[in-house]
Amino acid sequence: MSQADQENVHPVTPVYLGRYLLSHLREYGLLFALIAIMLFFQVMTDGTLLKSVNITNLFLQNSYIIIMALGMLIVIVAGHIDLSVGSVMGFIGAFSAVLIVQWELPVALAIPLCLALGALIGAAQGYWVAYWQIPSFIVTLAGMLIFRGASLWLLEGQSVGPFPKEFQALSTGFIPDFMSPGFRDGLLALFEVRRINAGALVVGVASALVVVWLNLRKRQQNVRYGIEEEPTGFFVARNMIVAGALLFVVFKLATFRGLPNVLVTMAVLTVIYAFITERTTIGRRIYAVGGNEKAAKLSGIKTERLTFLAFTNMGMLAALAGLIFAARLNTATPKAGFAVELDVIAAVFIGGASMAGGVGQIIGAVVGAFIMGVMNNGMSIMGIGIDYQQIIKGLVLLAAVVFDVYNKRKRG
Amino acid sequence: MTALLKMQGITKAFPGVKALDNVSLTVNTGEIHALVGENGAGKSTLMKVLSGIYPAGSYIGDIVYDGQPAKLAGIADSEKLGIIIIHQELALVPLLSIAENLFIGNEIAKAGVINWPEVYQRTEVLLKKVGLDEKPATSLGKIGVGKQQLVEIAKALAKDVRLLILDEPTAALQENDSQNLLQLLLELKLHGITSILISHKLNEIRQVADRITVLRDGATVSTLDCHAEHISEDQIVKDMVGRDLSQRYPDHQRQPTDVLMKVKNWNVWHPELSDRQVIREVSFTVRRGEVVGIAGLMGSGRTELAMSLFGKSYGRKISGDIAIGGKAVQCDSVDQAIAAGMAYCTEDRKEMGLILDETIVNNITLANLAAVAHKGVLNNAEEQKVAERFRRAMNIRTPNVFQRVLNLSGGNQQKVVLSKWLFADPQVLILDEPTRGIDVGAKFEIYAIMNELAREGRGVVMISSEMPELLGMCDRIYVMCEGQFVGELDAAEASQERIMSMIVKE
């Protein structure tokens, strides 16, 4: 304790700050990278990137990647990989079109059916990986081929649509303003804008406060345990940046059409999965399985069942992504989800997860997905061809992982 | 008689431990020289120095080979001199043919293109030399271990071996395969090939060796000439183990009470080789407040026994009964074994005991997460309290319990493993080599913890290759050899000589 206390009252010299920053490059690196990339494209696109309409688009375009990255992070932390998510996503989109458009099933029934089928597909793949010890690369490569073919077969090579309004709302809907008109008028006058979704703004401010409060609580806990290393200045700056960015984005959204439904879905899922991975026994056990499967097994952990569940969960999230994607396009096409698994996996690795398993965080995967999304979006606005886009994304992925490995080596 | 090899004053230190301390070894041209000693005596380290695996500069001392000082920077250097080592785990590729294996890394080729006719021709010659009647194209995995051993020797011959080092070559062999191998060594001797034979089987050594060097605790104890005098096995055993008990053990006065755990007729088969029975009809008891030892050489099946008992974590076709506290218990999985009151600290801490990348807290609570969680949600404050408690009780040396286990010393890592299992509150703890790779001070602490566990009325089973440790700590010792219990000794009647002779005479 006394040693740690001393560190806390350490005179904050520039040398010390520099050393601290160097030893925590990874944590800050991701945040800085996202900010740097956003600023870069903000300049390169003459301010288009951070316009209200484009920020809204960013979320609409990338939500399905982020949702799948949540599941993929768990699969990768458990020491596996899932190559089939793009195909499963496309297949479920096709399946939903058959149910809703062709068979005219009610949306409220079709959605749970689709999610259940996704979970079943994940379970079927997880079964071979978990109980037969077949490498996940092979099982899900097979799954990738199978469900790519299955969507073609299901749609008979055609696009099927359009979907009813309530299904489209899954993706393109916005949360209606729930605040009183008087409050809204006050805000309109205050910010001198033409329109504003007051409810969205309230939610945004509240969540920014919650984030800061959570960080503060975490810091207090660490100080109590004597393990807090982050200098106060860094803590304040980091929270101001995060809260500021959150408020900025919400303000932009609120002055356009409000909070997209997908954004809310995505945010809620992110919070749930962050909680599961960090605070629950099942989360802890998944990290243990990925970190050292033999040790986990000899500690009484049912490693096979966890692997099975990780794939089942991944299948369900891929199904959800498929629904969101189909709802956004308002049609199911055989091409949906093509090569999307690569973006999802890249997002998770950019976010700091380790191929060997046992390492990675939900928030990292989400930020990783945003980095990919901003690059996609920014490069498209700039009119960079798909060829260069792929090359640049590949280089960024390689750079992120090399940076990780370099950091690890330096620490020894 | 000229000396082919002279190793003089070899000292090799690893962090925290001196593996070799001023060891000398002289091997004459054309002799079979046996190297014996307990596990950890330094035989393998010495041979790794000789074969260049530990390169010149990483140890102190001189090697003179064939009258020339030798500075070996790696395996390639030693092989150039004709020094070939055959390890206990064979360096062969089961999926390749015998011919391919013989010339692996040493292919007969021009510009990278293999000359197959010559390969096959030379293979046939070499196989004849070692007396192996197999076709060169036969895939290696299809022939037995004994024949694979011969292939290894043929491979050495293909490299023009002058000094052949065999590390426990007969450990995995059946009786007649062993005899074949020994005959081959005698034959090679006639052709002028010198051998160093590392073995625990003293009868085999007496059969073929010209001279014997005994190592103990990293030092040369004696070199015996088999032709000058009659040497008894007892004499060798005495040299192998004859150290005074300078290590100290914490005082203990134990009063074992009733039988806590009873294992009856335990049988286990190898998980892959369907014809190999690894554990045969093992029965034993552990009483409350007792420390029971299991002695035996590496490969005698001690770890396999422990793991098969602990939720069938090893082996197939497991049969037998376990009773704990007088009740028969079902132990088909690890969580059942934990629920029944068992705990098992693995021999290999890093590979199987710990999650190195995780913190001390996360490792300690891993086997009993339910106790620090409410409805599946972890209580971090409670976890930290638990870890702090064990940090103090076990004296784990760390700035805080949020350090990654990776950064701890071996002794402190072992304390984390013990903490993990104590937090699961078991009745019987099986400790597999609990002090391996730990410095003397930490060993003493581990012993003290074991005494405390016994005092609390738990049963402790200690598996160890270090006999003094077993003698110093245990109330009773079972002696294990080739998957069977070959003897049981009370603390009062046990001695290193008695244990060793039970093992080597089996």
PDB file of C-alpha atoms in Angstrom, chain A residues 1 3-4 221 224-227 275 278-282 284-285 287-289 291-292 294-302 357-359 408 411-412, chain B residues 307 310 313 334-335 338 344 346 350-355 357-358 362 365-367 369-370 373 376-378 380-381 383-384 399-400 402 404 420-421:
ATOM      1  CA  MET A   1       0.000   0.000   0.000  1.00  0.00           C
ATOM      2  CA  GLN A   3       4.547   2.066  -2.100  1.00  0.00           C
ATOM      3  CA  ALA A   4       1.476   2.626  -4.223  1.00  0.00           C
ATOM      4  CA  GLN A 221     -11.906   1.977  -6.317  1.00  0.00           C
ATOM      5  CA  ARG A 224      -8.607   2.393  -2.507  1.00  0.00           C
ATOM      6  CA  TYR A 225      -6.782  -0.727  -3.739  1.00  0.00           C
ATOM      7  CA  GLY A 226      -3.637   1.337  -4.225  1.00  0.00           C
ATOM      8  CA  ILE A 227      -3.268   0.532  -7.898  1.00  0.00           C
ATOM      9  CA  PHE A 275     -20.986  -5.871 -18.254  1.00  0.00           C
ATOM     10  CA  GLU A 278     -16.135  -7.585 -17.075  1.00  0.00           C
ATOM     11  CA  ARG A 279     -18.415  -8.284 -14.178  1.00  0.00           C
ATOM     12  CA  THR A 280     -19.909 -11.759 -14.438  1.00  0.00           C
ATOM     13  CA  THR A 281     -18.579 -15.212 -13.669  1.00  0.00           C
ATOM     14  CA  ILE A 282     -19.304 -16.377 -17.200  1.00  0.00           C
ATOM     15  CA  ARG A 284     -14.346 -14.209 -16.297  1.00  0.00           C
ATOM     16  CA  ARG A 285     -14.432 -17.860 -17.296  1.00  0.00           C
ATOM     17  CA  TYR A 287     -11.142 -15.051 -20.468  1.00  0.00           C
ATOM     18  CA  ALA A 288      -9.750 -17.963 -18.451  1.00  0.00           C
ATOM     19  CA  VAL A 289     -10.518 -20.450 -21.235  1.00  0.00           C
ATOM     20  CA  GLY A 291      -5.885 -17.472 -21.519  1.00  0.00           C
ATOM     21  CA  ASN A 292      -5.072 -21.059 -20.643  1.00  0.00           C
ATOM     22  CA  LYS A 294      -5.820 -26.493 -19.635  1.00  0.00           C
ATOM     23  CA  ALA A 295      -5.596 -24.475 -16.444  1.00  0.00           C
ATOM     24  CA  ALA A 296      -9.224 -23.404 -16.814  1.00  0.00           C
ATOM     25  CA  LYS A 297     -10.333 -26.984 -17.271  1.00  0.00           C
ATOM     26  CA  LEU A 298      -8.347 -28.149 -14.265  1.00  0.00           C
ATOM     27  CA  SER A 299     -10.027 -25.388 -12.266  1.00  0.00           C
ATOM     28  CA  GLY A 300     -13.394 -26.985 -12.855  1.00  0.00           C
ATOM     29  CA  ILE A 301     -14.531 -24.733 -15.691  1.00  0.00           C
ATOM     30  CA  LYS A 302     -16.669 -26.381 -18.332  1.00  0.00           C
ATOM     31  CA  GLY A 357      -7.114 -15.637 -26.943  1.00  0.00           C
ATOM     32  CA  GLY A 358      -7.623 -14.405 -23.404  1.00  0.00           C
ATOM     33  CA  VAL A 359      -7.046 -10.734 -24.233  1.00  0.00           C
ATOM     34  CA  LYS A 408       4.348  -6.181 -25.788  1.00  0.00           C
ATOM     35  CA  ARG A 411       7.542  -4.396 -22.010  1.00  0.00           C
ATOM     36  CA  GLY A 412       9.244  -7.773 -22.128  1.00  0.00           C
TER      37      GLY A 412
ATOM     38  CA  MET B 307      -4.927 -36.370 -13.001  1.00  0.00           C
ATOM     39  CA  PHE B 310      -9.039 -35.516 -10.368  1.00  0.00           C
ATOM     40  CA  SER B 313      -8.582 -35.346 -16.506  1.00  0.00           C
ATOM     41  CA  VAL B 334     -13.250 -31.624 -12.525  1.00  0.00           C
ATOM     42  CA  ASP B 335     -16.150 -29.716 -11.014  1.00  0.00           C
ATOM     43  CA  ILE B 338     -13.905 -30.156  -6.585  1.00  0.00           C
ATOM     44  CA  TYR B 344      -4.972 -30.899  -7.561  1.00  0.00           C
ATOM     45  CA  THR B 346      -0.398 -29.411 -11.249  1.00  0.00           C
ATOM     46  CA  LYS B 350       2.724 -22.280 -16.093  1.00  0.00           C
ATOM     47  CA  GLU B 351       1.199 -24.660 -18.611  1.00  0.00           C
ATOM     48  CA  MET B 352      -1.621 -26.085 -16.540  1.00  0.00           C
ATOM     49  CA  GLY B 353      -1.954 -24.254 -13.251  1.00  0.00           C
ATOM     50  CA  LEU B 354      -2.081 -20.545 -13.918  1.00  0.00           C
ATOM     51  CA  ILE B 355      -3.436 -18.027 -16.352  1.00  0.00           C
ATOM     52  CA  ASP B 357      -1.734 -12.991 -18.319  1.00  0.00           C
ATOM     53  CA  GLU B 358      -4.322 -12.565 -15.595  1.00  0.00           C
ATOM     54  CA  ASN B 362      -8.407 -13.496 -10.971  1.00  0.00           C
ATOM     55  CA  THR B 365     -10.809 -16.945  -7.299  1.00  0.00           C
ATOM     56  CA  LEU B 366     -10.975 -18.961 -10.518  1.00  0.00           C
ATOM     57  CA  ALA B 367     -11.789 -22.365  -9.048  1.00  0.00           C
ATOM     58  CA  LEU B 369     -16.020 -18.001  -8.573  1.00  0.00           C
ATOM     59  CA  ALA B 370     -19.453 -18.717  -7.169  1.00  0.00           C
ATOM     60  CA  ALA B 373     -20.454 -13.717  -7.020  1.00  0.00           C
ATOM     61  CA  GLY B 376     -23.454 -14.698 -11.586  1.00  0.00           C
ATOM     62  CA  VAL B 377     -22.348 -11.104 -11.053  1.00  0.00           C
ATOM     63  CA  LEU B 378     -18.893 -10.794  -9.553  1.00  0.00           C
ATOM     64  CA  ASN B 380     -14.972  -7.184  -7.133  1.00  0.00           C
ATOM     65  CA  ALA B 381     -14.553  -5.824  -3.629  1.00  0.00           C
ATOM     66  CA  GLU B 383     -12.678 -10.799  -4.633  1.00  0.00           C
ATOM     67  CA  GLN B 384     -10.054  -8.306  -3.646  1.00  0.00           C
ATOM     68  CA  PRO B 399       3.216  -4.855  -4.567  1.00  0.00           C
ATOM     69  CA  ASN B 400      -0.496  -5.591  -4.876  1.00  0.00           C
ATOM     70  CA  PHE B 402      -3.561  -6.817  -9.225  1.00  0.00           C
ATOM     71  CA  ARG B 404      -0.143 -10.191 -13.435  1.00  0.00           C
ATOM     72  CA  LYS B 420      -6.571 -20.857  -5.568  1.00  0.00           C
ATOM     73  CA  TRP B 421      -7.129 -24.357  -4.273  1.00  0.00           C
TER      74      TRP B 421
END
